[in-house]
Coordinates of C-alpha atoms in Angstrom, one line a residue:
X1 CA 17.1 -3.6 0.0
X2 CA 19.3 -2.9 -3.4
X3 CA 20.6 0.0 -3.9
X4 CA 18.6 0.4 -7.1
X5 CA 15.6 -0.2 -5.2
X6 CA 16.2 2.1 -2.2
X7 CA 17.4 4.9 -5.1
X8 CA 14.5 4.6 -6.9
X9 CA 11.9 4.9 -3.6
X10 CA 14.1 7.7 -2.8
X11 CA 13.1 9.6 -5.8
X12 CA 9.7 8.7 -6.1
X13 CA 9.2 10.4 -2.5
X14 CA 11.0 13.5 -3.8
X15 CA 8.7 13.0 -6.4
X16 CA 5.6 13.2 -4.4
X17 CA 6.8 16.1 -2.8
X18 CA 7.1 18.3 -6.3
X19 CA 4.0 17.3 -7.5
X20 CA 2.1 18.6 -4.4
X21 CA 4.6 21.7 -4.5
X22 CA 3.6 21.9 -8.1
X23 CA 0.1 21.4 -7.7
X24 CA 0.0 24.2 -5.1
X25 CA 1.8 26.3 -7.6
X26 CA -0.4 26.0 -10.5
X27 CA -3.4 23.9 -9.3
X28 CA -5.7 25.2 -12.4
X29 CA -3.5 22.9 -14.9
X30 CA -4.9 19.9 -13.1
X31 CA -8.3 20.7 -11.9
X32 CA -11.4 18.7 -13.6
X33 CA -12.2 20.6 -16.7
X34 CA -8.3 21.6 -16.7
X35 CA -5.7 21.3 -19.6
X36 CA -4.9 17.6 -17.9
X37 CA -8.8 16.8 -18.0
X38 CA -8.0 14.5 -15.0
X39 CA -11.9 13.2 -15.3
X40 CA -10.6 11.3 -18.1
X41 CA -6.7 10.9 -18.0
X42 CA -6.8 10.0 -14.4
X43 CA -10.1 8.2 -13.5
X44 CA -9.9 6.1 -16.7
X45 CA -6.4 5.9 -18.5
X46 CA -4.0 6.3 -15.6
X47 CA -5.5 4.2 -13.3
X48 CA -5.9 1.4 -16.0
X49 CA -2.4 1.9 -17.0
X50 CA -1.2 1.3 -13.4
X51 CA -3.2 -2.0 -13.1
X52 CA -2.5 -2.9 -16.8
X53 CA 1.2 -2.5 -16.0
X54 CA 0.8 -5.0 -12.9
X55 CA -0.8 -7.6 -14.6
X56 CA 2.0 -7.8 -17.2
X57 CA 4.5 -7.8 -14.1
X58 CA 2.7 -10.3 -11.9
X59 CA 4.1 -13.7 -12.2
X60 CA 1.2 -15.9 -12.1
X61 CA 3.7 -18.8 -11.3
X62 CA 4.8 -17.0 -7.9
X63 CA 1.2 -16.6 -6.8
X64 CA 0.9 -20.5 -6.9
X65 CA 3.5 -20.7 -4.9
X66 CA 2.6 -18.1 -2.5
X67 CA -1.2 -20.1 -2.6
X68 CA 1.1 -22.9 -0.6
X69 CA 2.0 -20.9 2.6
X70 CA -1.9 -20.9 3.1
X71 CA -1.3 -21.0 6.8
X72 CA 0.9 -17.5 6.3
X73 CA -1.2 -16.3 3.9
X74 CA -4.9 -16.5 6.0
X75 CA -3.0 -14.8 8.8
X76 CA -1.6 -11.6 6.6
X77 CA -5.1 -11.4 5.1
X78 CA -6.8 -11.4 8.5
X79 CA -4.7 -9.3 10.6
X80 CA -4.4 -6.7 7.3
X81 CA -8.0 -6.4 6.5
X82 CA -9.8 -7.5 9.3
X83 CA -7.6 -6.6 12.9
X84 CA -6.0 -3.6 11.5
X85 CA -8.9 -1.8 10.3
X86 CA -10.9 -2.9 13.2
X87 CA -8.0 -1.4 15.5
X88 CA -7.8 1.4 13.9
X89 CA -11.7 2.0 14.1
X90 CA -11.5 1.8 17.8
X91 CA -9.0 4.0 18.1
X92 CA -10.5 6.6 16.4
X93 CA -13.5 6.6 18.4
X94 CA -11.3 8.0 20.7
X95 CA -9.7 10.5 18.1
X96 CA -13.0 11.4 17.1
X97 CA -13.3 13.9 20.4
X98 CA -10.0 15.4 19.8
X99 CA -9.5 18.9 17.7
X100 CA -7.4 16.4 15.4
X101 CA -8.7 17.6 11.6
X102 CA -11.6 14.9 11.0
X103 CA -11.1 14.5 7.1
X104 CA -7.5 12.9 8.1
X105 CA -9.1 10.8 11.0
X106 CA -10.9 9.6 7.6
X107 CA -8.0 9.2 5.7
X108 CA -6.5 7.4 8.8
X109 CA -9.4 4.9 8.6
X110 CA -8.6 4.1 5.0
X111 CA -5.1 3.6 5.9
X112 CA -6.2 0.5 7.8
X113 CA -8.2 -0.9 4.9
X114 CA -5.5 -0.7 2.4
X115 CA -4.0 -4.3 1.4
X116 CA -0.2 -5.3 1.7
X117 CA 1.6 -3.8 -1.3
X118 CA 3.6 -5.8 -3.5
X119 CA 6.3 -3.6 -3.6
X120 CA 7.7 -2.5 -0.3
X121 CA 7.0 -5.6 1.8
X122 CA 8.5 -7.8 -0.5
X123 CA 11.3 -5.9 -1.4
X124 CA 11.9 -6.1 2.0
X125 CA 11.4 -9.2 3.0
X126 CA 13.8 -10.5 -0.2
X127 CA 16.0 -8.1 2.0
X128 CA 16.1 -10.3 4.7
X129 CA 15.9 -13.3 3.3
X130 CA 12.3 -14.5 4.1
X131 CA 9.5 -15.7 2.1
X132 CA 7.5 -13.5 -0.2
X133 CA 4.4 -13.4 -2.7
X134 CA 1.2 -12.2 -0.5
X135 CA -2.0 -12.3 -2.7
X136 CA -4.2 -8.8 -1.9
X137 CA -8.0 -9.6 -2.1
X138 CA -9.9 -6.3 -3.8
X139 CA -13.3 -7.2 -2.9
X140 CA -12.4 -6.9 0.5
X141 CA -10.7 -3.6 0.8
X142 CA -14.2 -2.5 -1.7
X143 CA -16.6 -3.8 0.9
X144 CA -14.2 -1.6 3.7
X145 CA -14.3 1.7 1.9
X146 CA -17.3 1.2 -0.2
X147 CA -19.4 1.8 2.9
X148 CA -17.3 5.2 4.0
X149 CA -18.9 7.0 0.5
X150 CA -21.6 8.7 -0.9
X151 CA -21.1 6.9 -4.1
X152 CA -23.2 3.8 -4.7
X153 CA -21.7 1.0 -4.4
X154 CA -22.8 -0.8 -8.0
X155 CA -21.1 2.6 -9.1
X156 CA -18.0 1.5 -7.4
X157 CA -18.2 -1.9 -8.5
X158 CA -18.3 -1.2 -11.4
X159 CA -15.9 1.2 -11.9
X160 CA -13.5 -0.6 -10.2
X161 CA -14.0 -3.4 -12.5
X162 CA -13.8 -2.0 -15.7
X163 CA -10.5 0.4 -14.2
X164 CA -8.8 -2.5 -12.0
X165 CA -10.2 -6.0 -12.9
X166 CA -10.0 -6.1 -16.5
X167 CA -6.7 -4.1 -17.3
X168 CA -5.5 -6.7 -14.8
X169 CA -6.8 -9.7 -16.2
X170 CA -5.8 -8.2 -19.6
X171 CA -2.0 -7.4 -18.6
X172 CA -1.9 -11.2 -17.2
X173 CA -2.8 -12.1 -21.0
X174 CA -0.4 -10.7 -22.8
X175 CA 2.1 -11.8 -20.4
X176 CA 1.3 -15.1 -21.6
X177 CA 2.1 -14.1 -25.0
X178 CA 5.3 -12.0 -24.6
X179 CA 6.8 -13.3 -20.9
X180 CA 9.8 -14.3 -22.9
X181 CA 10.4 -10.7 -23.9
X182 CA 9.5 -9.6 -20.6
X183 CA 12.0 -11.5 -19.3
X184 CA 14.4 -10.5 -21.4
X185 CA 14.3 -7.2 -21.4
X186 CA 12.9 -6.6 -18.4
X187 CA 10.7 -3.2 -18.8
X188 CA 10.8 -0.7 -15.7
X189 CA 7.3 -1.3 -14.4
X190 CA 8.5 0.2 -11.3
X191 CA 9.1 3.8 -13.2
X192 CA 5.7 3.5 -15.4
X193 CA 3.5 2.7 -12.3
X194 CA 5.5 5.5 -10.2
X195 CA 5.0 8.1 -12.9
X196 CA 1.4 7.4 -13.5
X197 CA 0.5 7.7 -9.6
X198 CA 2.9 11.1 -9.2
X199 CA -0.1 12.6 -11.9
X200 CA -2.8 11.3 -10.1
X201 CA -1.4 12.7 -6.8
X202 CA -1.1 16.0 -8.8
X203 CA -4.6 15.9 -10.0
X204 CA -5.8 15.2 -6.3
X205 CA -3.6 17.9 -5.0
X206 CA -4.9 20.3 -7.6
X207 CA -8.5 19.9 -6.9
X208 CA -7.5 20.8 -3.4
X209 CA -5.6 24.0 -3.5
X210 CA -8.1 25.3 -6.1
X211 CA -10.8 25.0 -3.3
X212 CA -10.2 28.0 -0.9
X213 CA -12.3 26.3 1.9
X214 CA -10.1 23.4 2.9
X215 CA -7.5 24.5 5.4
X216 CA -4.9 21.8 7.0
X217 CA -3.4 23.0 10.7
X218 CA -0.1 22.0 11.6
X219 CA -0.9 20.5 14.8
X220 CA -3.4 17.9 13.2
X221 CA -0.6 17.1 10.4
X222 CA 2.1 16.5 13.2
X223 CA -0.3 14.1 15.7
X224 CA -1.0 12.2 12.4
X225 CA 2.6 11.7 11.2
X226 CA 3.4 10.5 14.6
X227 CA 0.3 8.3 15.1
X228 CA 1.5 6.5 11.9
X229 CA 4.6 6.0 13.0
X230 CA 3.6 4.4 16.1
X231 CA 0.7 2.4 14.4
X232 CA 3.6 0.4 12.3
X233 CA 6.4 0.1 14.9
X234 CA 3.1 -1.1 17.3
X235 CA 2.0 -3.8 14.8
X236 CA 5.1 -4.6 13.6
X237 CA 6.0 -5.9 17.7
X238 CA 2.5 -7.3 17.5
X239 CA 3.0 -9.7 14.7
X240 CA 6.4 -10.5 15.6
X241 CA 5.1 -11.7 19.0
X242 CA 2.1 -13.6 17.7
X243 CA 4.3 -15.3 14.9
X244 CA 7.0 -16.2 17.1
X245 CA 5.0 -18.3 19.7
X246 CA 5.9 -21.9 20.2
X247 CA 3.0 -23.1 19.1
X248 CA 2.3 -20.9 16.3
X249 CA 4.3 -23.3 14.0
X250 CA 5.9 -20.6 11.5
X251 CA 9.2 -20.4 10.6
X252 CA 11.9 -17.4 11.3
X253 CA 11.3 -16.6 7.7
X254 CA 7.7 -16.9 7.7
X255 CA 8.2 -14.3 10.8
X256 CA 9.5 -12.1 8.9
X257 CA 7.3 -11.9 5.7
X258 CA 4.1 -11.7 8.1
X259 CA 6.1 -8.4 9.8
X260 CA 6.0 -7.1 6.8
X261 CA 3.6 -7.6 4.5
X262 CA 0.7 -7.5 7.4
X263 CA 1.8 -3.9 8.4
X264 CA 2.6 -2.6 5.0
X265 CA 0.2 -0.9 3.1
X266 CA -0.3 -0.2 -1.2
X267 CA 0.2 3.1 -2.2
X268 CA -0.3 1.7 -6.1
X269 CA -3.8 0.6 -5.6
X270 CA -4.7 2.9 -2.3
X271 CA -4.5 6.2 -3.9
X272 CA -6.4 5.2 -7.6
X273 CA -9.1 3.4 -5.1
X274 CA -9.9 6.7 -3.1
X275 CA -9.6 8.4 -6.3
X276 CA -12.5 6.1 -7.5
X277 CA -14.6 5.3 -4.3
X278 CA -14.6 9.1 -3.2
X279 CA -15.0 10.6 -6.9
X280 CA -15.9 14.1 -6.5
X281 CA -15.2 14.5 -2.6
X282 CA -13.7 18.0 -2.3
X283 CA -11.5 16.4 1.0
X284 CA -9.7 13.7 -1.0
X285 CA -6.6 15.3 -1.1
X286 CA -7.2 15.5 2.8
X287 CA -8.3 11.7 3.3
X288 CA -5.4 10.7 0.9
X289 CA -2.7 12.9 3.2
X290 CA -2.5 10.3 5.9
X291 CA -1.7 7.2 3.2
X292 CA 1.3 9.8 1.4
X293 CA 2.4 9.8 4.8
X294 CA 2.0 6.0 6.0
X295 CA 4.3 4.5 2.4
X296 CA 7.9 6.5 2.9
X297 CA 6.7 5.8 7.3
X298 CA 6.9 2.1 6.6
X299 CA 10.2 2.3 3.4
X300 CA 11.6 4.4 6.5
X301 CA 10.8 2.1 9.4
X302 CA 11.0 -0.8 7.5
X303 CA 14.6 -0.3 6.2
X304 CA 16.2 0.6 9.4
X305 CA 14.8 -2.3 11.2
X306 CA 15.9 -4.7 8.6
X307 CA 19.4 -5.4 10.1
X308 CA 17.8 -6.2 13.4
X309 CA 15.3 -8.7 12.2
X310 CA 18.0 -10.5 9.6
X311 CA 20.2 -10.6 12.2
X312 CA 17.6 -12.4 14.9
X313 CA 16.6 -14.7 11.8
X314 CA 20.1 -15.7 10.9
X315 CA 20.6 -16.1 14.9
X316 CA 17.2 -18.3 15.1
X317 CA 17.8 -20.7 12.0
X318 CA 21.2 -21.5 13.1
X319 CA 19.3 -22.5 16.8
X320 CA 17.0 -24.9 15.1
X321 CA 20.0 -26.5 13.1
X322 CA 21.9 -27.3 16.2
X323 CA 19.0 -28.8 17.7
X324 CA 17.8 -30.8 15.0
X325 CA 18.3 -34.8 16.1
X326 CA 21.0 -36.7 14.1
X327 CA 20.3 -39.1 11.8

């Protein structure tokens, strides 16, 4: 991971931390009805902002190249959104009959239907040296948390659509127009998208402390911070051992983008999705807690294990160049 990179996660944790310090200080400023009127800025603006800013970023000529590991690509997909939250499901089944707070045991089941981001896992997976570019499917993470609310789902839908979709679909337009420029001068979409989630973490947080009846114990915040910690570090071992088998015909470097990007989970579009799919719950800041927790777990895990895996890749391509037949 650059140094640039790893500085600017660094401070966008920091970040995180203020706003919910700030948000516990003064949590009227960001309530609904509040001088940041949050029911408009956040729900509408900031959310399309972050999604407008992604389709300018995304390099539609990457994703058809990523569409070309299809093999790679079907696997991510099915262990992210279909194993993983099905795992994690089953697990809490067992967490259910445990004093473990049960809004988090929520927010722990969102974690598992959250898509690969397109930030972390490629960053380091460029680390390493392995292949990148992991398309996230939106319907499918809908279909996982549309059924955990009380909101409709046509409401979901179609908020999604109008806050996701289209500033997406919009962003990729202009791109067309202007990529040249974009290229050139290369606008920090990293800080605009950071800045615009670190107010909508503030709003959540807000709603939260302004609501004397939600009380977090300690004991339930520590169980969760090490359950997520051992979820990753679990997975991560899991897909290295199912990608590494001899017949399951990926390469070292495929190994190491499905290690990443089938374990890592999107704090961009995680947090504006609760924000829309529970709209109104007075325990979002509580089902969100778990997902703040889970993106500096995997930066964390992620980066200290990157060493280990580039050296075992290095090791393993220089084994299948010695044992390639002469010609």
């Amino acid at each position: 991971m650059g140094l640039l990179d790893r500085m600017r996660k660094e401070w966008f944790m920091l970040g995180i931390v203020l706003v919910i310090a700030g948000a516990k200080l003064k949590p009227s400023v960001g309530v609904n009805g509040g001088p940041l009127k949050p029911e408009i800025t956040v729900t509408y603006i900031a959310v399309a902002t972050i999604f407008f800013n992604s389709g300018l970023s995304l390099k539609t000529e990457e994703l058809t190249s990523a569409l070309m590991h299809l093999k790679l690509h079907l696997f991510v997909q099915i262990f992210t959104l279909a194993f993983f939250p099905a795992t994690i499901w089953l697990f809490l089944q067992f967490l259910s009959i445990t004093p473990i707070n049960e809004w988090l045991l929520k927010g722990l089941q969102t974690v598992g239907c959250m898509p690969p981001p397109v930030s972390s896992a490629v960053i380091l997976t460029k680390a390493v040296g392995g292949n990148e570019g992991i398309i996230i499917t939106p319907l499918l993470l809908l279909l996982f948390l549309g059924s955990s609310s009380s909101v409709p789902f046509s409401s979901i839908f179609s908020q999604l659509f109008m806050t996701v979709v289209v500033p997406l679909i919009i962003g990729q337009i202009v791109r067309r127009y202007i990529k040249d420029w974009l290229e050139r001068k290369k606008p920090p979409f990293g800080a605009v998208s950071s800045s615009v989630l670190l107010m909508i973490i503030y709003t959540t947080f807000c709603d939260t402390f302004s609501n004397p009846n939600i009380d977090l114990d300690k004991f339930s915040l520590i169980v969760i911070v090490f359950i997520i910690f051992s979820i990753q570090l679990s997975f991560m071992i899991l897909t290295f051992i199912f990608s590494t088998r001899n017949n399951s015909g990926f390469t070292p470097a495929d190994t190491v983008a499905i290690i990443f990007c089938s374990t890592h989970k999107s704090l961009t579009l995680g947090i504006p999705m609760l924000k829309i799919v529970f709209a109104g719950h007075e325990h979002l800041s509580l089902i969100s807690v778990p997902l703040l927790i889970y993106h500096p777990a995997q930066i964390l895990l992620g980066s200290v294990l990157v060493p280990t895996i580039k050296s075992w890749m290095v090791s393993r391509q220089k084994g299948v160049k010695l044992t390639r037949p002469m010609v």
